[in-house]
PDB file of C-alpha atoms in Angstrom:
ATOM      1  CA  MET O 897       4.079 -22.662  13.917  1.00 38.00           C
ATOM      2  CA  SER O 898       1.926 -25.167  12.062  1.00 37.00           C
ATOM      3  CA  SER O 899      -1.558 -25.771  13.387  1.00 36.00           C
ATOM      4  CA  ARG O 900      -0.784 -29.505  13.353  1.00 37.00           C
ATOM      5  CA  THR O 901       1.706 -29.102  16.168  1.00 41.00           C
ATOM      6  CA  SER O 902       0.337 -26.110  18.033  1.00 53.00           C
ATOM      7  CA  THR O 903      -0.758 -26.427  21.639  1.00 78.00           C
ATOM      8  CA  LEU O 904      -3.584 -24.037  20.694  1.00 93.00           C
ATOM      9  CA  SER O 905      -5.173 -26.344  18.145  1.00 93.00           C
ATOM     10  CA  GLY O 906      -8.871 -26.726  18.857  1.00 92.00           C
ATOM     11  CA  GLN O 907      -9.161 -23.547  20.918  1.00 97.00           C
ATOM     12  CA  VAL O 908     -11.280 -20.542  19.963  1.00 98.00           C
ATOM     13  CA  ALA O 909     -10.270 -16.872  19.867  1.00 98.00           C
ATOM     14  CA  LEU O 910     -12.628 -13.925  19.514  1.00 98.00           C
ATOM     15  CA  ILE O 911     -11.154 -10.599  18.381  1.00 97.00           C
ATOM     16  CA  THR O 912     -12.968  -7.284  18.224  1.00 96.00           C
ATOM     17  CA  GLY O 913     -11.840  -4.864  15.527  1.00 94.00           C
ATOM     18  CA  ALA O 914     -10.354  -7.754  13.565  1.00 93.00           C
ATOM     19  CA  GLY O 915     -10.770  -6.310  10.083  1.00 91.00           C
ATOM     20  CA  ARG O 916      -7.654  -4.166  10.004  1.00 88.00           C
ATOM     21  CA  GLY O 917      -4.436  -3.216  11.768  1.00 88.00           C
ATOM     22  CA  ILE O 918      -3.354  -5.122  14.833  1.00 90.00           C
ATOM     23  CA  GLY O 919      -6.611  -7.052  14.986  1.00 93.00           C
ATOM     24  CA  ARG O 920      -6.063  -8.509  11.523  1.00 93.00           C
ATOM     25  CA  LEU O 921      -2.429  -9.392  12.228  1.00 92.00           C
ATOM     26  CA  LEU O 922      -3.453 -11.110  15.424  1.00 95.00           C
ATOM     27  CA  ALA O 923      -6.241 -13.068  13.729  1.00 96.00           C
ATOM     28  CA  LEU O 924      -3.783 -14.401  11.149  1.00 96.00           C
ATOM     29  CA  ALA O 925      -1.231 -15.339  13.793  1.00 95.00           C
ATOM     30  CA  LEU O 926      -3.758 -17.193  15.948  1.00 97.00           C
ATOM     31  CA  ALA O 927      -5.036 -19.001  12.860  1.00 97.00           C
ATOM     32  CA  GLU O 928      -1.451 -20.103  12.184  1.00 94.00           C
ATOM     33  CA  GLU O 929      -1.346 -21.426  15.743  1.00 95.00           C
ATOM     34  CA  GLY O 930      -4.350 -23.642  15.085  1.00 95.00           C
ATOM     35  CA  MET O 931      -7.056 -21.600  16.780  1.00 97.00           C
ATOM     36  CA  ALA O 932     -10.500 -21.075  15.339  1.00 98.00           C
ATOM     37  CA  VAL O 933     -11.022 -17.332  15.031  1.00 98.00           C
ATOM     38  CA  GLY O 934     -14.193 -15.314  15.566  1.00 98.00           C
ATOM     39  CA  MET O 935     -14.035 -11.737  14.300  1.00 97.00           C
ATOM     40  CA  ILE O 936     -16.196  -8.772  15.265  1.00 96.00           C
ATOM     41  CA  GLY O 937     -16.215  -5.388  13.571  1.00 94.00           C
ATOM     42  CA  ARG O 938     -18.291  -2.893  11.622  1.00 93.00           C
ATOM     43  CA  ASP O 939     -16.819  -3.393   8.137  1.00 93.00           C
ATOM     44  CA  ARG O 940     -18.023  -6.682   6.660  1.00 94.00           C
ATOM     45  CA  LYS O 941     -15.725  -6.515   3.625  1.00 95.00           C
ATOM     46  CA  ARG O 942     -12.588  -6.163   5.744  1.00 95.00           C
ATOM     47  CA  LEU O 943     -13.718  -8.853   8.176  1.00 96.00           C
ATOM     48  CA  GLU O 944     -14.417 -11.293   5.372  1.00 96.00           C
ATOM     49  CA  GLU O 945     -11.019 -10.578   3.816  1.00 96.00           C
ATOM     50  CA  THR O 946      -9.391 -11.396   7.147  1.00 96.00           C
ATOM     51  CA  ALA O 947     -11.543 -14.511   7.498  1.00 97.00           C
ATOM     52  CA  ARG O 948     -10.493 -15.770   4.064  1.00 97.00           C
ATOM     53  CA  ALA O 949      -6.835 -15.262   4.948  1.00 97.00           C
ATOM     54  CA  CYS O 950      -7.355 -17.184   8.209  1.00 97.00           C
ATOM     55  CA  ALA O 951      -9.147 -19.995   6.370  1.00 97.00           C
ATOM     56  CA  GLN O 952      -6.173 -20.297   4.008  1.00 96.00           C
ATOM     57  CA  ARG O 953      -4.166 -21.106   7.133  1.00 95.00           C
ATOM     58  CA  GLY O 954      -6.552 -23.905   7.998  1.00 95.00           C
ATOM     59  CA  ALA O 955      -8.600 -22.075  10.616  1.00 96.00           C
ATOM     60  CA  ALA O 956     -12.331 -22.264  11.147  1.00 97.00           C
ATOM     61  CA  THR O 957     -13.745 -18.738  11.206  1.00 98.00           C
ATOM     62  CA  ALA O 958     -16.869 -16.782  12.056  1.00 97.00           C
ATOM     63  CA  VAL O 959     -17.580 -13.163  11.153  1.00 97.00           C
ATOM     64  CA  ALA O 960     -20.117 -10.973  12.939  1.00 95.00           C
ATOM     65  CA  LEU O 961     -21.017  -7.303  12.499  1.00 96.00           C
ATOM     66  CA  ALA O 962     -21.514  -5.298  15.685  1.00 96.00           C
ATOM     67  CA  ASP O 963     -20.913  -1.939  17.286  1.00 95.00           C
ATOM     68  CA  VAL O 964     -19.111  -2.873  20.507  1.00 96.00           C
ATOM     69  CA  ARG O 965     -20.742   0.099  22.250  1.00 97.00           C
ATOM     70  CA  SER O 966     -24.045  -1.790  22.181  1.00 97.00           C
ATOM     71  CA  PRO O 967     -24.380  -4.503  24.856  1.00 97.00           C
ATOM     72  CA  GLU O 968     -27.248  -6.096  22.934  1.00 97.00           C
ATOM     73  CA  GLU O 969     -25.223  -6.347  19.743  1.00 96.00           C
ATOM     74  CA  VAL O 970     -22.214  -7.770  21.555  1.00 97.00           C
ATOM     75  CA  GLN O 971     -24.359 -10.384  23.306  1.00 97.00           C
ATOM     76  CA  ARG O 972     -25.912 -11.330  19.974  1.00 96.00           C
ATOM     77  CA  VAL O 973     -22.612 -11.807  18.157  1.00 95.00           C
ATOM     78  CA  PHE O 974     -21.091 -13.696  21.082  1.00 96.00           C
ATOM     79  CA  ARG O 975     -23.954 -16.188  20.874  1.00 96.00           C
ATOM     80  CA  ALA O 976     -23.440 -16.448  17.105  1.00 96.00           C
ATOM     81  CA  VAL O 977     -19.689 -17.085  17.421  1.00 96.00           C
ATOM     82  CA  HIS O 978     -20.263 -19.573  20.235  1.00 96.00           C
ATOM     83  CA  ALA O 979     -22.771 -21.455  18.083  1.00 97.00           C
ATOM     84  CA  ALA O 980     -20.423 -21.493  15.078  1.00 97.00           C
ATOM     85  CA  LEU O 981     -17.091 -22.248  16.733  1.00 98.00           C
ATOM     86  CA  GLY O 982     -17.700 -23.308  20.335  1.00 97.00           C
ATOM     87  CA  PRO O 983     -16.759 -21.772  23.694  1.00 97.00           C
ATOM     88  CA  VAL O 984     -14.342 -18.843  23.527  1.00 98.00           C
ATOM     89  CA  ASP O 985     -10.967 -19.530  25.142  1.00 98.00           C
ATOM     90  CA  LEU O 986      -9.373 -16.173  24.336  1.00 98.00           C
ATOM     91  CA  LEU O 987     -11.094 -12.803  24.032  1.00 98.00           C
ATOM     92  CA  VAL O 988      -9.057  -9.918  22.629  1.00 98.00           C
ATOM     93  CA  ASN O 989     -10.629  -6.493  23.139  1.00 97.00           C
ATOM     94  CA  ASN O 990      -8.925  -4.709  20.269  1.00 94.00           C
ATOM     95  CA  ALA O 991     -11.602  -2.426  18.792  1.00 93.00           C
ATOM     96  CA  GLY O 992     -10.592   1.178  19.354  1.00 92.00           C
ATOM     97  CA  LEU O 993     -10.676   4.758  18.174  1.00 91.00           C
ATOM     98  CA  VAL O 994      -8.514   7.806  18.829  1.00 89.00           C
ATOM     99  CA  ASP O 995      -9.342  11.524  19.111  1.00 88.00           C
ATOM    100  CA  ARG O 996      -9.461  13.536  15.886  1.00 82.00           C
ATOM    101  CA  GLY O 997      -7.908  16.947  15.541  1.00 73.00           C
ATOM    102  CA  GLU O 998      -5.608  16.797  18.596  1.00 75.00           C
ATOM    103  CA  VAL O 999      -7.425  19.735  20.206  1.00 82.00           C
ATOM    104  CA  PRO O1000      -7.792  20.507  23.935  1.00 86.00           C
ATOM    105  CA  PHE O1001     -10.576  18.696  25.806  1.00 90.00           C
ATOM    106  CA  TRP O1002     -12.765  21.799  25.939  1.00 91.00           C
ATOM    107  CA  GLU O1003     -12.563  22.275  22.167  1.00 90.00           C
ATOM    108  CA  ALA O1004     -13.214  18.643  21.211  1.00 90.00           C
ATOM    109  CA  ASP O1005     -16.381  17.687  19.380  1.00 93.00           C
ATOM    110  CA  PRO O1006     -18.451  16.130  22.202  1.00 94.00           C
ATOM    111  CA  GLU O1007     -20.065  13.457  20.061  1.00 95.00           C
ATOM    112  CA  HIS O1008     -16.748  12.228  18.715  1.00 94.00           C
ATOM    113  CA  TRP O1009     -15.166  12.453  22.184  1.00 95.00           C
ATOM    114  CA  TRP O1010     -17.820  10.105  23.577  1.00 97.00           C
ATOM    115  CA  GLU O1011     -17.594   7.829  20.543  1.00 96.00           C
ATOM    116  CA  VAL O1012     -13.879   7.328  21.253  1.00 96.00           C
ATOM    117  CA  PHE O1013     -14.348   6.845  24.992  1.00 97.00           C
ATOM    118  CA  GLU O1014     -17.294   4.492  24.654  1.00 97.00           C
ATOM    119  CA  THR O1015     -15.719   2.393  21.907  1.00 97.00           C
ATOM    120  CA  ASN O1016     -12.549   1.879  23.931  1.00 97.00           C
ATOM    121  CA  PHE O1017     -14.046   1.502  27.400  1.00 98.00           C
ATOM    122  CA  ARG O1018     -17.695   0.565  27.068  1.00 97.00           C
ATOM    123  CA  GLY O1019     -16.818  -1.769  24.213  1.00 97.00           C
ATOM    124  CA  THR O1020     -14.358  -3.571  26.478  1.00 97.00           C
ATOM    125  CA  VAL O1021     -16.907  -3.755  29.294  1.00 98.00           C
ATOM    126  CA  ASN O1022     -19.614  -5.093  26.974  1.00 98.00           C
ATOM    127  CA  ALA O1023     -17.389  -7.826  25.557  1.00 97.00           C
ATOM    128  CA  CYS O1024     -16.142  -8.890  28.986  1.00 97.00           C
ATOM    129  CA  ARG O1025     -19.685  -9.028  30.358  1.00 97.00           C
ATOM    130  CA  ALA O1026     -20.817 -11.101  27.379  1.00 97.00           C
ATOM    131  CA  ILE O1027     -18.033 -13.656  27.547  1.00 96.00           C
ATOM    132  CA  ALA O1028     -16.708 -13.805  31.129  1.00 97.00           C
ATOM    133  CA  PRO O1029     -19.750 -15.670  32.557  1.00 97.00           C
ATOM    134  CA  ASP O1030     -19.167 -18.609  30.197  1.00 97.00           C
ATOM    135  CA  MET O1031     -15.451 -18.625  31.007  1.00 98.00           C
ATOM    136  CA  ILE O1032     -16.281 -18.573  34.719  1.00 98.00           C
ATOM    137  CA  ARG O1033     -18.663 -21.512  34.331  1.00 97.00           C
ATOM    138  CA  ARG O1034     -15.871 -23.471  32.661  1.00 97.00           C
ATOM    139  CA  ARG O1035     -13.268 -22.070  35.086  1.00 97.00           C
ATOM    140  CA  SER O1036     -11.066 -21.447  32.078  1.00 97.00           C
ATOM    141  CA  GLY O1037     -10.387 -18.534  29.764  1.00 97.00           C
ATOM    142  CA  ARG O1038      -8.177 -15.575  29.070  1.00 98.00           C
ATOM    143  CA  ILE O1039      -8.987 -11.970  28.191  1.00 98.00           C
ATOM    144  CA  VAL O1040      -6.572  -9.487  26.642  1.00 97.00           C
ATOM    145  CA  ASN O1041      -7.427  -5.808  26.745  1.00 97.00           C
ATOM    146  CA  VAL O1042      -5.369  -4.025  24.106  1.00 95.00           C
ATOM    147  CA  ASN O1043      -4.223  -1.041  26.121  1.00 94.00           C
ATOM    148  CA  SER O1044      -1.773   1.803  25.573  1.00 91.00           C
ATOM    149  CA  ILE O1045       1.045   3.641  27.288  1.00 88.00           C
ATOM    150  CA  PHE O1046      -1.399   6.582  27.170  1.00 87.00           C
ATOM    151  CA  ALA O1047      -3.226   4.850  30.040  1.00 90.00           C
ATOM    152  CA  VAL O1048      -0.392   5.797  32.382  1.00 89.00           C
ATOM    153  CA  LYS O1049       1.179   8.704  30.463  1.00 86.00           C
ATOM    154  CA  GLY O1050      -1.841  10.534  29.147  1.00 75.00           C
ATOM    155  CA  ASP O1051      -1.511  13.101  26.380  1.00 81.00           C
ATOM    156  CA  ARG O1052      -3.706  16.212  26.557  1.00 85.00           C
ATOM    157  CA  ARG O1053      -4.212  16.101  22.783  1.00 87.00           C
ATOM    158  CA  TYR O1054      -5.898  12.729  23.166  1.00 88.00           C
ATOM    159  CA  SER O1055      -8.069  13.163  26.234  1.00 93.00           C
ATOM    160  CA  ALA O1056     -10.770  10.663  25.235  1.00 94.00           C
ATOM    161  CA  TYR O1057      -8.256   8.000  24.216  1.00 93.00           C
ATOM    162  CA  SER O1058      -6.056   8.522  27.278  1.00 93.00           C
ATOM    163  CA  GLY O1059      -9.014   8.598  29.660  1.00 95.00           C
ATOM    164  CA  SER O1060     -10.611   5.507  28.157  1.00 96.00           C
ATOM    165  CA  LYS O1061      -7.419   3.469  28.313  1.00 95.00           C
ATOM    166  CA  ALA O1062      -6.779   4.540  31.914  1.00 95.00           C
ATOM    167  CA  SER O1063     -10.336   3.457  32.730  1.00 96.00           C
ATOM    168  CA  VAL O1064      -9.720   0.043  31.179  1.00 96.00           C
ATOM    169  CA  LEU O1065      -6.560  -0.333  33.224  1.00 96.00           C
ATOM    170  CA  ALA O1066      -8.336   0.681  36.429  1.00 95.00           C
ATOM    171  CA  LEU O1067     -11.139  -1.792  35.745  1.00 94.00           C
ATOM    172  CA  SER O1068      -8.626  -4.573  35.159  1.00 94.00           C
ATOM    173  CA  GLY O1069      -7.070  -3.841  38.531  1.00 92.00           C
ATOM    174  CA  ILE O1070     -10.466  -4.326  40.163  1.00 93.00           C
ATOM    175  CA  LEU O1071     -11.360  -7.502  38.247  1.00 95.00           C
ATOM    176  CA  ASP O1072      -7.993  -9.285  38.265  1.00 95.00           C
ATOM    177  CA  ALA O1073      -8.175 -11.064  41.627  1.00 95.00           C
ATOM    178  CA  PRO O1074     -11.831 -12.176  41.562  1.00 97.00           C
ATOM    179  CA  LEU O1075     -11.472 -13.466  38.006  1.00 98.00           C
ATOM    180  CA  ARG O1076      -8.274 -15.380  38.787  1.00 97.00           C
ATOM    181  CA  GLU O1077     -10.037 -17.051  41.708  1.00 97.00           C
ATOM    182  CA  LEU O1078     -12.612 -18.291  39.187  1.00 97.00           C
ATOM    183  CA  GLY O1079     -10.070 -19.548  36.658  1.00 97.00           C
ATOM    184  CA  VAL O1080     -10.075 -16.574  34.265  1.00 98.00           C
ATOM    185  CA  HIS O1081      -6.933 -14.544  33.572  1.00 98.00           C
ATOM    186  CA  LEU O1082      -7.164 -10.899  32.492  1.00 98.00           C
ATOM    187  CA  PHE O1083      -4.332  -8.993  30.811  1.00 97.00           C
ATOM    188  CA  ASP O1084      -3.697  -5.406  29.750  1.00 96.00           C
ATOM    189  CA  ILE O1085      -1.098  -5.305  26.992  1.00 95.00           C
ATOM    190  CA  SER O1086       0.149  -2.216  25.189  1.00 92.00           C
ATOM    191  CA  PRO O1087       1.469  -3.048  21.709  1.00 88.00           C
ATOM    192  CA  GLY O1088       3.684   0.027  21.618  1.00 71.00           C
ATOM    193  CA  MET O1089       3.450   2.463  18.726  1.00 60.00           C
ATOM    194  CA  VAL O1090       2.608   0.094  15.877  1.00 56.00           C
ATOM    195  CA  ARG O1091       2.066   1.628  12.447  1.00 56.00           C
ATOM    196  CA  THR O1092      -1.630   1.243  11.566  1.00 58.00           C
ATOM    197  CA  ASP O1093      -4.316   3.309   9.842  1.00 62.00           C
ATOM    198  CA  MET O1094      -5.189   4.813  13.215  1.00 58.00           C
ATOM    199  CA  THR O1095      -1.696   5.701  14.440  1.00 52.00           C
ATOM    200  CA  SER O1096      -0.541   6.977  11.046  1.00 52.00           C
ATOM    201  CA  GLY O1097      -3.153   9.706  11.266  1.00 58.00           C
ATOM    202  CA  MET O1098      -2.064  10.919  14.707  1.00 57.00           C
ATOM    203  CA  ALA O1099      -0.118  14.192  14.853  1.00 61.00           C
ATOM    204  CA  ILE O1100       2.171  12.715  17.500  1.00 63.00           C
ATOM    205  CA  CYS O1101       3.317  10.152  14.921  1.00 51.00           C
ATOM    206  CA  ALA O1102       3.725  12.519  11.973  1.00 57.00           C
ATOM    207  CA  ASP O1103       7.504  12.156  11.705  1.00 65.00           C
ATOM    208  CA  ARG O1104       7.942   8.931  13.636  1.00 55.00           C
ATOM    209  CA  GLN O1105      10.584   6.532  12.370  1.00 58.00           C
ATOM    210  CA  ASP O1106      10.863   4.186  15.373  1.00 60.00           C
ATOM    211  CA  TRP O1107       7.648   2.212  14.910  1.00 50.00           C
ATOM    212  CA  THR O1108       7.229  -0.850  17.104  1.00 67.00           C
ATOM    213  CA  ASP O1109       7.374  -4.215  15.379  1.00 84.00           C
ATOM    214  CA  PRO O1110       3.828  -5.636  15.717  1.00 84.00           C
ATOM    215  CA  ALA O1111       5.332  -9.124  15.935  1.00 89.00           C
ATOM    216  CA  ARG O1112       6.252  -8.359  19.557  1.00 89.00           C
ATOM    217  CA  PHE O1113       2.624  -7.813  20.502  1.00 92.00           C
ATOM    218  CA  VAL O1114       1.408 -10.786  18.477  1.00 92.00           C
ATOM    219  CA  ALA O1115       3.970 -13.030  20.170  1.00 94.00           C
ATOM    220  CA  ALA O1116       2.866 -11.773  23.595  1.00 95.00           C
ATOM    221  CA  VAL O1117      -0.790 -12.593  22.899  1.00 96.00           C
ATOM    222  CA  VAL O1118       0.125 -16.042  21.603  1.00 96.00           C
ATOM    223  CA  ARG O1119       1.979 -16.643  24.864  1.00 96.00           C
ATOM    224  CA  VAL O1120      -1.090 -15.478  26.776  1.00 97.00           C
ATOM    225  CA  ALA O1121      -3.237 -17.941  24.837  1.00 97.00           C
ATOM    226  CA  ARG O1122      -0.839 -20.764  25.717  1.00 96.00           C
ATOM    227  CA  GLY O1123      -1.014 -19.878  29.405  1.00 96.00           C
ATOM    228  CA  GLU O1124       2.677 -19.003  29.605  1.00 96.00           C
ATOM    229  CA  LEU O1125       2.034 -15.510  30.996  1.00 97.00           C
ATOM    230  CA  ASP O1126      -0.635 -16.380  33.582  1.00 97.00           C
ATOM    231  CA  PRO O1127       1.593 -15.240  36.503  1.00 97.00           C
ATOM    232  CA  LEU O1128       1.533 -11.740  34.943  1.00 97.00           C
ATOM    233  CA  ALA O1129      -2.265 -11.504  34.781  1.00 97.00           C
ATOM    234  CA  GLY O1130      -3.496  -8.161  36.081  1.00 95.00           C
ATOM    235  CA  ARG O1131      -0.162  -6.437  35.400  1.00 95.00           C
ATOM    236  CA  PHE O1132       0.230  -3.745  32.733  1.00 95.00           C
ATOM    237  CA  LEU O1133       2.535  -5.122  30.030  1.00 95.00           C
ATOM    238  CA  HIS O1134       4.206  -3.060  27.314  1.00 92.00           C
ATOM    239  CA  ALA O1135       4.991  -5.463  24.493  1.00 91.00           C
ATOM    240  CA  GLY O1136       7.075  -2.883  22.670  1.00 86.00           C
ATOM    241  CA  THR O1137       9.803  -2.780  25.308  1.00 90.00           C
ATOM    242  CA  ASP O1138       9.149  -5.382  28.014  1.00 91.00           C
ATOM    243  CA  ASP O1139      11.272  -8.507  28.360  1.00 95.00           C
ATOM    244  CA  LEU O1140       8.420 -10.837  29.268  1.00 95.00           C
ATOM    245  CA  ASP O1141      10.703 -13.629  30.481  1.00 96.00           C
ATOM    246  CA  GLU O1142      12.378 -11.202  32.870  1.00 97.00           C
ATOM    247  CA  LEU O1143       8.983 -10.049  34.127  1.00 97.00           C
ATOM    248  CA  LEU O1144       7.905 -13.670  34.624  1.00 97.00           C
ATOM    249  CA  ASP O1145      10.909 -14.158  36.895  1.00 97.00           C
ATOM    250  CA  LYS O1146       9.722 -11.160  38.918  1.00 96.00           C
ATOM    251  CA  ALA O1147       6.008 -11.956  38.814  1.00 96.00           C
ATOM    252  CA  ALA O1148       5.699 -12.872  42.503  1.00 96.00           C
ATOM    253  CA  GLN O1149       7.533  -9.709  43.558  1.00 95.00           C
ATOM    254  CA  MET O1150       5.388  -7.595  41.265  1.00 94.00           C
ATOM    255  CA  ARG O1151       2.178  -9.015  42.682  1.00 92.00           C
ATOM    256  CA  ALA O1152       3.387  -8.584  46.268  1.00 92.00           C
ATOM    257  CA  ALA O1153       4.262  -4.947  45.547  1.00 91.00           C
ATOM    258  CA  ASP O1154       1.080  -4.426  43.504  1.00 90.00           C
ATOM    259  CA  ALA O1155       3.343  -3.216  40.705  1.00 92.00           C
ATOM    260  CA  ARG O1156       2.260  -2.428  37.142  1.00 92.00           C
ATOM    261  CA  THR O1157      -1.258  -1.455  38.199  1.00 91.00           C
ATOM    262  CA  LEU O1158      -3.039   1.889  38.218  1.00 86.00           C
ATOM    263  CA  ARG O1159      -2.920   3.107  41.812  1.00 83.00           C
ATOM    264  CA  LEU O1160      -2.845   6.397  43.727  1.00 81.00           C
ATOM    265  CA  ARG O1161       0.581   7.173  45.118  1.00 78.00           C
ATOM    266  CA  ALA O1162       0.786   7.992  48.826  1.00 81.00           C
ATOM    267  CA  HIS O1163       2.596  11.167  49.824  1.00 83.00           C
ATOM    268  CA  GLY O1164       4.144   9.385  52.793  1.00 81.00           C
ATOM    269  CA  PRO O1165       3.687   6.506  55.266  1.00 81.00           C
ATOM    270  CA  ALA O1166       1.010   8.388  57.191  1.00 83.00           C
ATOM    271  CA  ASP O1167      -1.148   9.050  54.129  1.00 81.00           C
ATOM    272  CA  VAL O1168      -4.610   7.676  54.932  1.00 74.00           C
ATOM    273  CA  ILE O1169      -5.382   7.200  51.230  1.00 71.00           C
ATOM    274  CA  ALA O1170      -2.610   4.624  50.821  1.00 53.00           C
TER     275      ALA O1170
END
């Protein structure tokens, strides 16, 4: 869609991990939709390449280097993007890492294990804490946490990745209602198994042929930015397979049943944990 006709023209997106993979694809798509795009990452060359491609689509851009594990760095770059582009309407927490070596938890390198967990979870927390207060003040804004089916179907070869994504999903379940009451909508969206630098190096994907089309995830985030999916805020969405229009029709039922959230299952009606 041309930026001249897009309902997103004039809005601002901020994407972490925007220099490559899904983050880059998303930045280009949002630029096409007329959004200004702020990009955070650790590789300036890749970020600037993405920024140039966005600018060719008519988008204003801002690039900032930061390690999302550092709250101070995230606060700093948020202020820089805000100064350059204006208030952020859409935050996409995309920066992520996956376990190397596919070894059992007790054999994993502890430093790398924590690097994965903290990038995926602490990075998400830091970005939300930096940006949510401004969204709350304006009573407007949307946050997308790029999640994974591993959040609900963990794989023992990827204990840090699975645990971090489950933690993000649990946090979203806690924050969903209070944020919605303040005008901010929070989403967890799994892209499916999209072919990227990260997934191509995973043993589980060694012989995979059925890669998910990234356009499905990009389209879902664009719909989030437009406000079309607000009734599904707080629900786990799997862009690779979900029919989002069908889920929208069931949104009230899903919320009433507390479906598509990370919850402990009761063993029966008398279970005091339920």
